Amino acid sequence: MNEFNGLDSDKLHSLYRRLLLLRRFEERVYTNFLQGEIPGTVHQYNGQEAVAVGICDHLRPIDWITSTHRPHGHALAKGISARRVMAELYGKVTGCCNGKGGSMHVGDPSVGMLPAIAIVGGGNSVVIGLGLAYKLRRTDQVAVCFFGEGATNEGAFHESMNFAAVQRLPVVFVCENNLYGASTPYHQVSLVSDVAARACAYGVASQIVDGMDVLAVHKAGGGEAIALARAGRGPILLECKTYRYIGHSRSDARGYRTKDEEAEWKQKDPIPRLGNALIAAGLSDEATLARIAQSVEAELDDAVEFARASPDAAPEQALEDVYA
Amino acid sequence: MPETMQTVSLGATALPNVAERRLTIAEALREAIAEEMQRDPDVFLIGEDIGIPGGFGGAFGVYLGLPEKFGHERIIDTPISEKAIAGAAIGAALMGMRPIADMQYADFLFECMDELVNQAAKMRYMSGGKLKVPMVMRAPVGTTNRGAQHDQCPESFFMHVPGLKVVCVSDAYTAKGILKSAVRDDNPVLIFEHKLLYGSKGRQSAGGLDLTAHVPPEEYLLPLDKAVVKREGNDVTIVATHLSLYRALAAAEVLAQEGISCEVIDPISLLPLDTETLWSSVRKTGRLAIVHEDTLTGGWGAEVAARAADECLFSLQAPIKRIATYDVPLPFAPILEQAVVPTVERIIMTIRTMCE
């Protein structure tokens, strides 16, 4: 059981199902986007699922997260239904933001997710306010900021890390280091190879985590970072080493990286990795995993059908919700 | 460019049975903050140099005495990190707190444009109306011989952003009532104050104005979206904020002796703009002049002029005039500075040509 951090079979299967839900959701979005059903553009999360699932499993609806322009996985992992996320991508009034957010701004207060912030580094500065509110109110809430390694060259990252540190805020900064800021390799724009190393400049604890292993993320996130932040020990930076399988956005043909590199990372794919480990340990079998896959497909059939069948917003609603 | 400014009567008339109590804007703001912090535990202050023991209580002394009263947990001294200040205020507001954030100089707002424009102004809309951002950001503006990066009037930048509220306070009575309303408003409100109008320090450079106003001891709130007619008149409507308002009032005194009757309006709120009060005056006077210390091109006067042309063109007997700072970065030397900002003299000359 050690390799599973003491997690029971139900929890492990639940993590497995969520990983699969995030992956298959993005695959549906890809197809339906290409078929012209989804307007705008989409930035997809394929490959990074272990990070959102491993972290969000420890969070309650009152523990808020901030997300990025690549937020579908965070939204699903935090508990927004596939229906409501999908409908938002379709721009429907039934979406989690009533069609006013779209792919880059999915979120929902009822599960504790701000509308995703599509400005790189934007979430870093807002999240400290969440942590400050929790501290001032003396609650045991924790705020989690998901951001990419690209954000760590933004001023917001540095100002926020420093502020969170001196105020000892209950904030967990989760860097999803997928190696590329759009098409630019991180190593080309930073001489510090590990994002985690930057934390020491602010007196913040940090840890490097295998972001392709949901159990590693789960352990580092829940057992350590989130628990410590909750206990009032101040902010922590987790650097999850991960990889996005697809391009930055749908117009990206990935000419800036090699097929070999992609293949190498896909060998670490978090989904078969957990599935195979469960089978090897005798905790699961092919049939069980197939049943989970079927139920995920059914949930996504329903989500797509819901999005397609949902009404458009009335045009005059565009003028509402500017002011409270 | 010699100019004389005259003492103008400010603020509300004294309430019956209440001895007149005159405060500076700094004192009125301090009182408003203290009352709101007393009333609501969710209200807190955040900014640079605002609560350091032995420090100066904010760049203009507004917060002196507040840390002793409310403690350092609710008076949060920050690093020099404008993005962090704005982000912390926005995030806390999203969680239901009511932060009052301090930007030492309005020029520094450009350091947190992303937070204010992309985050604070849009969170409610992007969430489909499920969230609100009840925060206040205070920022001092205005030319005070500090040069190009400490003297700007950037209100107009924010007037362009749906989701924000932009107000300008020019006297102690207004400052107190507006700040208290802003704290209770569920939207992000930017309050711009003029550095020369805070209190005694600025009097000399402001032309010897008495900058105190009657502030009743009883609690009162002022609406965030209402303009105030500061002086009634029949020949021309002058819309002006901050120090320009006082210069417009001084110009009106001089013009009155020449038989030109000016109605002077403090719009207070630039976003939303109280066009009802403005246009009803323009319909009466038939002439509109707008005075602001921001530079001319793209300044808020352009918006007022465009809307006046759209909504009450046929009431106008003369072209709309904007009397603004010339389109240059602000120079340091006092003689250069006063050559580019709207002076009493320039206001008088412009109004005279409008009434010829």
XYZ file of C-alpha atoms in Angstrom:
680
model
C 0.000 0.000 0.000
C 2.968 2.327 0.440
C 3.120 3.125 -3.241
C -0.462 4.439 -2.896
C 0.201 6.744 0.064
C -2.275 4.816 2.160
C -5.157 5.743 -0.140
C -7.946 3.181 -0.308
C -9.248 1.545 -3.449
C -12.291 3.811 -3.758
C -10.172 6.939 -3.551
C -7.682 5.560 -6.059
C -10.424 4.668 -8.514
C -11.974 8.052 -8.016
C -8.645 9.723 -8.878
C -8.359 7.476 -11.907
C -11.832 8.407 -13.077
C -11.124 12.112 -12.723
C -7.886 11.862 -14.693
C -9.800 10.141 -17.443
C -12.642 12.641 -17.328
C -10.243 15.543 -17.823
C -8.467 13.782 -20.706
C -11.584 12.670 -22.549
C -13.218 16.036 -22.010
C -10.356 17.718 -23.873
C -10.560 15.129 -26.640
C -14.254 15.900 -27.124
C -13.502 19.608 -27.117
C -10.806 19.100 -29.755
C -13.157 17.291 -32.105
C -16.092 19.585 -31.589
C -13.915 22.660 -31.929
C -12.602 21.452 -35.282
C -16.157 20.789 -36.374
C -16.946 24.409 -35.723
C -19.293 23.860 -32.812
C -17.118 25.727 -30.293
C -16.324 29.377 -31.019
C -13.110 31.241 -30.232
C -10.013 29.268 -29.417
C -9.174 26.647 -26.790
C -6.040 25.993 -24.745
C -6.103 22.378 -23.700
C -4.890 20.516 -20.654
C -4.064 17.052 -22.111
C -1.063 15.632 -20.287
C -1.264 17.851 -17.216
C -4.284 16.156 -15.588
C -2.375 14.731 -12.630
C -1.677 18.209 -11.299
C -5.251 19.465 -11.132
C -6.624 16.140 -9.900
C -3.897 15.573 -7.316
C -4.223 19.038 -5.803
C -7.962 19.641 -5.993
C -8.730 16.367 -4.257
C -7.650 18.054 -1.008
C -9.730 21.167 -1.441
C -13.196 21.948 -0.163
C -15.574 24.258 -2.029
C -14.539 27.030 0.391
C -10.871 26.621 -0.579
C -10.738 28.709 -3.729
C -8.443 28.308 -6.687
C -7.266 30.625 -9.418
C -6.604 29.255 -12.850
C -5.100 30.230 -16.174
C -5.926 30.397 -19.872
C -5.675 26.576 -19.789
C -8.399 26.014 -17.212
C -10.727 23.208 -18.328
C -8.922 20.624 -16.224
C -8.903 22.819 -13.132
C -12.614 23.486 -13.520
C -13.511 19.802 -13.752
C -11.120 18.801 -10.984
C -12.534 21.475 -8.681
C -16.006 20.130 -9.242
C -17.772 22.135 -11.921
C -19.887 19.636 -13.859
C -18.790 18.621 -17.344
C -22.165 19.913 -18.521
C -21.594 23.413 -17.202
C -18.002 23.625 -18.439
C -18.912 22.302 -21.867
C -21.902 24.640 -22.171
C -19.624 27.567 -21.279
C -17.246 26.593 -24.082
C -20.216 26.525 -26.425
C -21.105 30.046 -25.246
C -24.452 28.960 -23.929
C -26.428 30.654 -21.190
C -26.378 27.385 -19.221
C -22.586 27.529 -18.974
C -20.869 27.999 -15.626
C -20.458 31.732 -16.388
C -23.716 32.095 -18.301
C -21.739 32.266 -21.517
C -19.906 35.423 -20.491
C -16.606 33.818 -19.586
C -15.841 31.280 -22.280
C -12.992 28.814 -22.489
C -10.407 31.100 -20.885
C -12.599 32.246 -17.993
C -14.444 29.178 -16.734
C -15.098 29.274 -13.007
C -17.862 29.023 -10.447
C -18.111 30.471 -6.930
C -20.206 27.539 -5.747
C -17.209 25.197 -6.075
C -14.579 27.799 -5.141
C -13.069 28.674 -8.482
C -12.623 32.244 -9.675
C -13.293 32.853 -13.324
C -10.020 31.671 -14.830
C -7.550 34.490 -15.344
C -6.158 34.442 -18.863
C -3.391 36.951 -18.246
C -0.134 35.130 -17.488
C 0.712 35.927 -13.865
C -2.670 37.565 -13.290
C -3.777 34.906 -10.850
C -0.594 35.241 -8.817
C -1.525 38.695 -7.578
C -5.247 38.046 -7.075
C -4.684 34.841 -5.102
C -2.829 36.666 -2.339
C -6.042 38.568 -1.671
C -7.903 35.315 -1.170
C -5.244 34.217 1.291
C -5.322 37.589 3.019
C -9.085 37.337 3.532
C -8.698 33.870 5.059
C -5.965 35.117 7.353
C -7.886 38.194 8.484
C -10.959 36.093 9.163
C -8.902 33.423 10.909
C -10.439 30.580 8.917
C -8.696 27.356 7.952
C -9.232 28.016 4.262
C -6.437 27.678 1.732
C -6.144 29.370 -1.644
C -4.388 27.617 -4.506
C -2.933 29.412 -7.492
C -2.337 27.348 -10.622
C 0.037 28.981 -13.072
C 2.525 28.065 -15.740
C 6.292 28.401 -15.625
C 5.922 31.319 -18.024
C 4.340 33.362 -15.242
C 7.501 33.151 -13.189
C 9.144 35.771 -15.380
C 6.255 38.163 -14.771
C 6.495 40.824 -12.083
C 3.243 39.616 -10.542
C 4.855 36.311 -9.573
C 7.652 37.995 -7.663
C 5.585 40.676 -5.958
C 3.036 38.088 -4.913
C 5.484 35.512 -3.613
C 7.167 38.180 -1.517
C 3.893 39.582 -0.212
C 2.491 36.149 0.576
C 5.707 35.302 2.398
C 5.873 38.396 4.614
C 2.182 38.100 5.403
C 2.456 34.313 5.909
C -0.622 33.755 3.812
C -2.333 30.370 3.412
C -1.578 30.181 -0.296
C -0.205 27.267 -2.267
C 1.418 28.336 -5.510
C 1.236 25.413 -7.924
C 3.464 25.904 -10.925
C 2.631 23.629 -13.816
C 5.972 23.602 -15.566
C 5.120 22.193 -18.988
C 8.420 23.434 -20.436
C 6.954 25.879 -22.962
C 5.441 29.338 -22.690
C 3.407 29.169 -25.913
C 6.247 28.110 -28.259
C 9.164 29.447 -26.223
C 11.164 26.885 -24.211
C 11.536 27.856 -20.576
C 15.273 27.146 -20.607
C 15.697 29.750 -23.331
C 14.177 32.526 -21.238
C 15.412 31.609 -17.767
C 18.818 30.533 -16.545
C 17.280 29.084 -13.388
C 16.344 25.595 -14.492
C 13.929 24.848 -11.662
C 11.107 27.247 -10.887
C 11.138 25.902 -7.347
C 14.582 27.451 -6.843
C 13.073 30.890 -7.172
C 11.118 30.456 -3.946
C 14.217 30.766 -1.790
C 14.564 34.383 -2.915
C 11.445 35.096 -0.863
C 11.956 32.774 2.074
C 9.222 30.495 0.740
C 9.383 26.719 1.026
C 9.270 24.842 -2.249
C 9.183 21.356 -3.627
C 9.666 19.762 -7.035
C 7.043 17.169 -7.863
C 6.593 14.664 -10.686
C 3.595 16.285 -12.295
C 2.886 13.195 -14.403
C 2.194 11.127 -11.277
C -1.105 11.870 -9.621
C -0.049 10.110 -6.438
C 3.115 12.185 -6.150
C 1.142 15.377 -6.652
C -1.525 14.177 -4.236
C 1.053 13.494 -1.552
C 3.028 16.696 -1.999
C -0.135 18.743 -2.282
C -2.308 17.369 0.473
C 0.021 15.769 2.916
C 2.444 18.620 2.834
C 1.772 21.914 1.077
C -1.933 22.347 1.703
C -1.797 20.967 5.226
C 1.054 23.303 6.155
C -0.639 26.318 4.593
C -3.825 25.467 6.462
C -1.871 25.281 9.665
C -0.689 28.862 9.202
C 2.860 28.106 8.075
C 2.656 30.504 5.157
C 2.871 30.010 1.416
C 4.514 27.126 -0.399
C 5.583 26.758 -4.008
C 5.096 23.396 -5.680
C 6.717 22.969 -9.043
C 5.002 20.167 -10.906
C 7.091 18.978 -13.843
C 4.603 18.176 -16.548
C 3.971 18.388 -20.265
C 1.138 19.411 -22.513
C 0.631 16.885 -25.265
C -0.953 19.328 -27.626
C -0.042 22.767 -28.920
C -0.371 25.979 -26.961
C -3.732 26.624 -28.589
C -5.561 25.031 -31.462
C -3.592 26.902 -34.108
C -0.239 25.570 -32.843
C 1.383 22.796 -34.949
C 4.221 22.289 -32.409
C 7.053 22.732 -34.908
C 9.276 23.948 -32.087
C 9.667 20.557 -30.439
C 10.464 17.009 -31.475
C 8.294 13.938 -31.795
C 10.854 12.077 -29.710
C 10.399 14.496 -26.855
C 6.633 14.145 -27.045
C 6.859 10.360 -27.134
C 9.155 10.359 -24.127
C 6.703 12.357 -22.042
C 3.742 10.273 -23.173
C 5.467 7.253 -21.686
C 4.904 8.922 -18.332
C 1.203 9.414 -19.020
C -0.568 9.674 -15.667
C -3.608 7.652 -16.704
C -2.133 4.247 -17.661
C 0.483 4.832 -14.992
C -2.130 4.779 -12.251
C -4.295 2.153 -13.989
C -1.416 -0.254 -14.465
C -0.229 0.231 -10.902
C -3.694 -0.541 -9.592
C -3.877 -3.719 -11.650
C -0.353 -4.776 -10.694
C -1.200 -4.318 -7.036
C -4.351 -6.367 -7.435
C -6.564 -3.427 -6.548
C -8.215 -3.275 -9.948
C -8.608 -5.105 -13.243
C -9.154 -4.324 -16.907
C -12.890 -4.776 -16.645
C -13.191 -2.320 -13.773
C -11.156 0.304 -15.597
C -13.216 -0.266 -18.742
C -16.406 0.322 -16.769
C -14.975 3.597 -15.487
C -14.107 4.595 -19.051
C -17.657 3.828 -20.135
C -19.150 5.941 -17.397
C -16.834 8.822 -18.354
C -17.948 8.551 -21.979
C -21.576 8.574 -20.890
C -21.009 11.663 -18.752
C -19.370 13.437 -21.681
C -22.085 12.342 -24.151
C -24.519 13.958 -21.777
C -22.371 17.085 -21.410
C -22.055 17.614 -25.150
C -25.750 16.946 -25.670
C -26.568 19.433 -22.889
C -24.327 22.078 -24.427
C -25.741 21.567 -27.914
C -29.326 21.641 -26.734
C -28.900 24.621 -24.410
C -30.350 27.953 -25.462
C -28.238 30.907 -26.454
C -28.280 33.910 -24.166
C -30.590 36.740 -25.175
C -28.505 39.495 -26.814
C -29.670 42.085 -24.287
C -28.034 40.027 -21.526
C -24.699 41.263 -22.883
C -25.400 44.535 -21.086
C -26.043 42.915 -17.693
C -23.588 42.045 -14.898
C -21.160 44.922 -15.460
C -21.943 46.399 -12.037
C -23.302 44.843 -8.885
C 1.196 84.363 -15.739
C 0.115 86.134 -12.575
C -3.134 85.059 -11.087
C -5.094 85.807 -8.013
C -7.352 83.278 -6.446
C -10.052 84.079 -4.058
C -11.365 82.193 -1.133
C -14.427 80.254 -2.098
C -17.000 78.814 0.184
C -17.006 75.033 0.104
C -19.115 72.139 1.196
C -22.586 71.981 2.599
C -24.250 74.665 4.590
C -24.187 74.127 8.321
C -26.942 71.989 9.727
C -29.259 73.610 12.233
C -28.249 73.243 15.887
C -24.804 72.041 14.985
C -21.789 74.178 15.523
C -19.771 74.497 12.342
C -16.941 71.998 12.363
C -14.341 72.591 9.695
C -12.026 69.793 8.561
C -9.380 69.395 5.886
C -9.849 66.699 3.266
C -7.161 64.606 4.939
C -9.019 64.826 8.244
C -12.340 64.060 6.609
C -10.920 61.014 4.827
C -9.346 59.797 8.061
C -12.662 60.175 9.845
C -14.504 58.342 7.075
C -12.048 55.445 7.191
C -12.212 55.249 10.988
C -16.008 55.237 10.974
C -16.191 52.547 8.334
C -13.585 50.372 10.069
C -15.490 50.798 13.309
C -18.780 49.893 11.667
C -17.667 46.883 9.642
C -14.925 44.409 10.641
C -14.506 43.470 6.978
C -13.080 46.901 6.165
C -9.298 47.096 6.178
C -6.557 49.348 4.861
C -3.675 48.236 2.691
C -0.814 50.198 1.153
C 2.743 51.437 1.388
C 3.973 53.399 4.418
C 0.518 53.633 5.908
C 1.040 52.294 9.401
C 4.735 52.149 10.238
C 5.240 53.319 13.831
C 7.063 56.624 13.581
C 6.215 56.776 9.892
C 4.189 59.418 8.170
C 0.792 57.762 7.974
C 0.580 57.491 4.217
C 2.149 59.869 1.724
C -0.205 62.657 2.803
C -0.734 61.833 6.449
C -4.296 60.629 5.970
C -3.818 57.561 8.167
C -2.094 59.138 11.154
C -3.532 57.715 14.345
C -5.449 54.889 12.702
C -2.992 52.057 13.498
C -3.144 52.982 17.186
C -6.916 52.675 16.973
C -7.292 49.606 14.785
C -4.015 47.695 15.017
C -1.586 46.548 12.387
C -3.596 43.571 11.285
C -6.217 45.809 9.688
C -3.755 48.502 8.626
C -1.531 46.432 6.385
C 1.824 47.873 5.443
C 3.027 46.369 2.212
C 6.322 46.139 0.397
C 6.655 48.563 -2.519
C 4.537 46.275 -4.658
C 1.654 47.944 -6.404
C 0.562 44.778 -8.162
C 0.485 42.998 -4.828
C -1.520 45.806 -3.221
C -4.094 45.779 -5.985
C -4.173 42.000 -6.250
C -4.560 41.592 -2.503
C -7.381 44.113 -2.447
C -9.185 42.476 -5.355
C -8.818 38.962 -4.032
C -9.932 39.941 -0.538
C -12.910 41.811 -2.002
C -13.853 38.729 -4.015
C -13.946 36.847 -0.702
C -16.309 39.410 0.802
C -13.892 41.755 2.555
C -14.034 45.510 1.935
C -10.482 46.718 1.381
C -9.427 50.331 1.100
C -6.209 50.273 -0.902
C -3.818 53.174 -1.029
C -1.788 54.147 -4.067
C 0.683 56.753 -2.847
C 0.611 58.561 -6.174
C -1.903 57.998 -8.952
C 1.049 57.664 -11.346
C 1.784 54.306 -9.728
C -1.589 52.945 -10.818
C 0.083 52.105 -14.102
C 2.029 49.470 -12.161
C -1.208 47.636 -11.505
C -3.193 48.239 -14.664
C -3.637 44.501 -15.187
C -5.095 44.037 -11.740
C -7.457 46.995 -12.050
C -8.447 46.735 -15.678
C -8.294 43.013 -16.431
C -9.180 41.622 -13.025
C -11.143 44.030 -10.813
C -13.291 45.457 -13.581
C -14.112 42.162 -15.262
C -14.467 39.514 -12.567
C -18.150 40.192 -12.067
C -18.955 40.102 -15.747
C -16.818 37.058 -16.544
C -18.501 35.163 -13.713
C -21.903 35.817 -15.243
C -22.806 38.155 -12.393
C -22.037 35.695 -9.607
C -19.113 37.571 -8.053
C -18.567 41.114 -6.890
C -15.466 43.158 -6.119
C -16.287 45.642 -3.344
C -12.953 47.426 -3.127
C -11.822 51.027 -2.923
C -8.572 52.340 -4.386
C -7.506 55.829 -3.325
C -5.040 57.706 -5.506
C -3.675 61.265 -5.238
C -3.388 63.246 -8.481
C -2.339 66.701 -9.567
C 0.534 68.974 -10.391
C 2.624 69.923 -7.392
C 6.121 70.577 -8.757
C 7.016 66.918 -8.570
C 7.575 66.437 -12.295
C 6.438 64.039 -14.964
C 6.059 60.838 -12.902
C 4.502 62.115 -9.692
C 1.994 64.677 -10.922
C -0.287 63.053 -13.463
C -4.070 63.015 -13.482
C -4.827 59.569 -14.928
C -8.571 59.476 -14.199
C -9.422 59.323 -17.882
C -7.643 55.999 -18.389
C -10.029 54.369 -15.963
C -13.128 56.118 -17.233
C -12.639 53.934 -20.297
C -13.140 50.725 -18.311
C -16.660 49.346 -17.838
C -16.889 47.721 -14.434
C -14.959 50.400 -12.563
C -16.374 53.466 -10.863
C -14.261 56.606 -11.039
C -14.858 59.485 -8.647
C -13.026 62.707 -7.884
C -13.390 64.418 -4.527
C -12.546 68.072 -4.152
C -13.636 69.123 -0.673
C -13.755 67.642 2.802
C -17.534 67.298 2.964
C -17.681 65.441 -0.337
C -14.577 63.391 0.446
C -16.048 61.969 3.618
C -19.478 61.172 2.242
C -18.112 59.707 -0.978
C -15.455 57.550 0.661
C -17.996 56.069 3.055
C -20.335 55.283 0.173
C -17.474 53.823 -1.853
C -16.570 51.437 0.971
C -20.164 50.201 1.023
C -20.462 49.992 -2.768
C -20.251 46.476 -4.201
C -18.066 47.531 -7.127
C -14.420 48.526 -7.507
C -14.311 52.284 -6.902
C -11.293 54.463 -7.696
C -11.217 57.677 -5.696
C -8.944 60.407 -7.012
C -7.914 63.204 -4.669
C -5.786 66.242 -5.468
C -2.527 66.514 -3.601
C -2.841 70.277 -3.096
C -6.287 69.994 -1.607
C -5.507 67.715 1.339
C -4.831 70.354 3.896
C -2.687 73.185 5.054
C 0.449 72.148 3.179
C -1.002 72.838 -0.210
C -2.739 76.077 0.576
C -0.035 78.378 -0.631
C 0.482 76.672 -3.946
C -3.248 76.317 -4.385
C -3.542 80.084 -4.292
C -4.233 80.699 -0.645
C -7.496 78.757 -0.591
C -9.214 77.904 2.627
C -9.303 74.182 2.062
C -11.404 73.244 5.028
C -15.091 72.595 4.803
C -17.896 72.069 7.207
C -18.239 68.395 8.001
C -21.168 67.593 10.235
C -20.410 65.225 13.097
C -23.425 63.088 12.239
C -22.919 60.229 9.835
C -23.857 60.925 6.234
C -23.336 59.249 2.879
C -23.214 60.889 -0.529
C -24.305 59.196 -3.751
C -21.417 58.081 -5.949
C -23.118 59.064 -9.162
C -24.330 62.622 -8.569
C -22.777 65.847 -9.798
C -23.008 68.951 -7.600
C -23.668 72.496 -8.758
C -21.106 74.549 -6.847
C -22.143 77.923 -8.212
C -25.247 78.845 -10.124
C -25.129 80.938 -13.272
C -26.863 81.587 -16.574
C -24.340 82.194 -19.355
C -21.927 79.292 -19.355
C -21.593 75.911 -17.691
C -18.114 75.051 -16.438
C -17.491 71.419 -15.491
C -14.314 70.958 -13.466
C -12.746 68.697 -10.852
C -10.135 68.997 -8.133
C -7.934 72.091 -8.207
C -9.388 73.067 -11.574
C -12.744 73.351 -9.853
C -11.393 76.021 -7.527
C -9.726 77.789 -10.397
C -13.025 77.714 -12.275
C -14.797 79.162 -9.241
C -12.170 81.894 -8.989
C -12.551 82.605 -12.704
C -16.315 82.785 -12.246
C -15.859 85.503 -9.606
C -13.804 87.605 -11.986
C -16.155 86.986 -14.900
C -19.156 87.934 -12.767
C -17.695 91.415 -12.441
C -17.690 91.596 -16.230
C -21.321 90.539 -16.391
C -20.678 86.897 -17.394
C -22.581 84.510 -15.170
C -20.941 81.081 -14.803
C -22.530 77.929 -13.488
C -19.774 75.755 -12.039
C -20.367 72.030 -11.649
C -18.262 69.447 -9.853
C -19.135 66.199 -11.660
C -17.645 64.156 -8.763
C -18.351 60.951 -10.638
C -16.703 60.501 -14.039
C -17.868 56.901 -14.383
C -20.817 56.780 -14.331
C -21.257 60.379 -15.467
C -24.234 62.336 -14.172
C -25.270 63.736 -17.540
C -28.683 64.687 -16.196
C -27.229 67.417 -13.974
C -24.725 68.456 -16.647
C -27.152 68.712 -19.544
C -29.856 70.464 -17.595
C -27.280 73.167 -16.868
C -26.111 73.297 -20.490
C -29.707 73.630 -21.652
C -30.029 76.637 -19.350
C -26.749 78.380 -20.167
C -26.230 77.329 -23.789
C -22.470 77.085 -23.346
C -20.165 74.369 -22.045
C -16.549 74.568 -20.919
C -14.696 71.659 -19.351
C -11.600 72.189 -17.227
C -9.205 69.453 -16.174
C -5.599 69.072 -15.194
C -5.205 65.950 -17.287
C -3.734 66.522 -20.739
C -6.108 67.516 -23.512
C -6.073 64.613 -25.951
C -8.256 61.761 -24.800
C -8.851 63.400 -21.442
C -12.236 63.000 -19.778
C -13.264 66.363 -21.167
C -13.289 64.797 -24.619
C -15.915 62.315 -23.478
C -18.053 65.010 -21.858
C -17.778 67.150 -24.985
C -18.672 64.302 -27.312
C -21.691 63.343 -25.268
C -22.830 66.943 -24.969
C -22.588 67.278 -28.746
C -24.612 64.112 -29.067
C -27.245 64.835 -26.466
C -27.703 68.616 -26.304
C -26.075 70.100 -29.391
C -29.053 72.250 -30.252
C -28.962 73.967 -26.885
C -25.461 75.221 -27.585
C -24.796 78.796 -28.666
C -21.015 78.418 -28.871
C -18.519 75.639 -29.548
C -17.708 73.448 -26.555
C -14.321 74.365 -25.090
C -11.887 72.189 -23.202
C -9.378 73.943 -20.993
C -6.824 71.263 -20.170
C -3.157 70.720 -19.573
C -1.282 70.985 -22.851
C -0.157 67.710 -24.393
C 3.272 67.444 -22.790
C 4.688 65.374 -19.941
C 4.539 67.591 -16.868
C 7.591 69.804 -16.510
C 9.259 70.354 -13.161
C 10.078 74.067 -13.018
C 7.132 75.871 -11.405
C 7.025 78.466 -14.148
C 6.900 75.746 -16.814
C 4.327 73.741 -14.915
C 1.964 76.667 -14.527
C 2.445 77.428 -18.225
C 0.843 74.135 -19.228
C -1.905 73.537 -16.652
C -5.271 75.289 -16.835
C -4.884 78.505 -14.869
C -7.548 80.927 -13.715
C -6.326 83.294 -16.386
C -6.707 80.733 -19.166
C -10.183 79.822 -17.955
C -11.203 83.487 -17.919
C -9.859 84.133 -21.423
C -11.522 81.060 -22.878
C -14.897 81.833 -21.320
C -14.705 85.422 -22.559
C -14.252 84.234 -26.159
C -17.175 81.824 -25.742
C -19.436 84.665 -24.643
C -18.426 87.230 -27.235
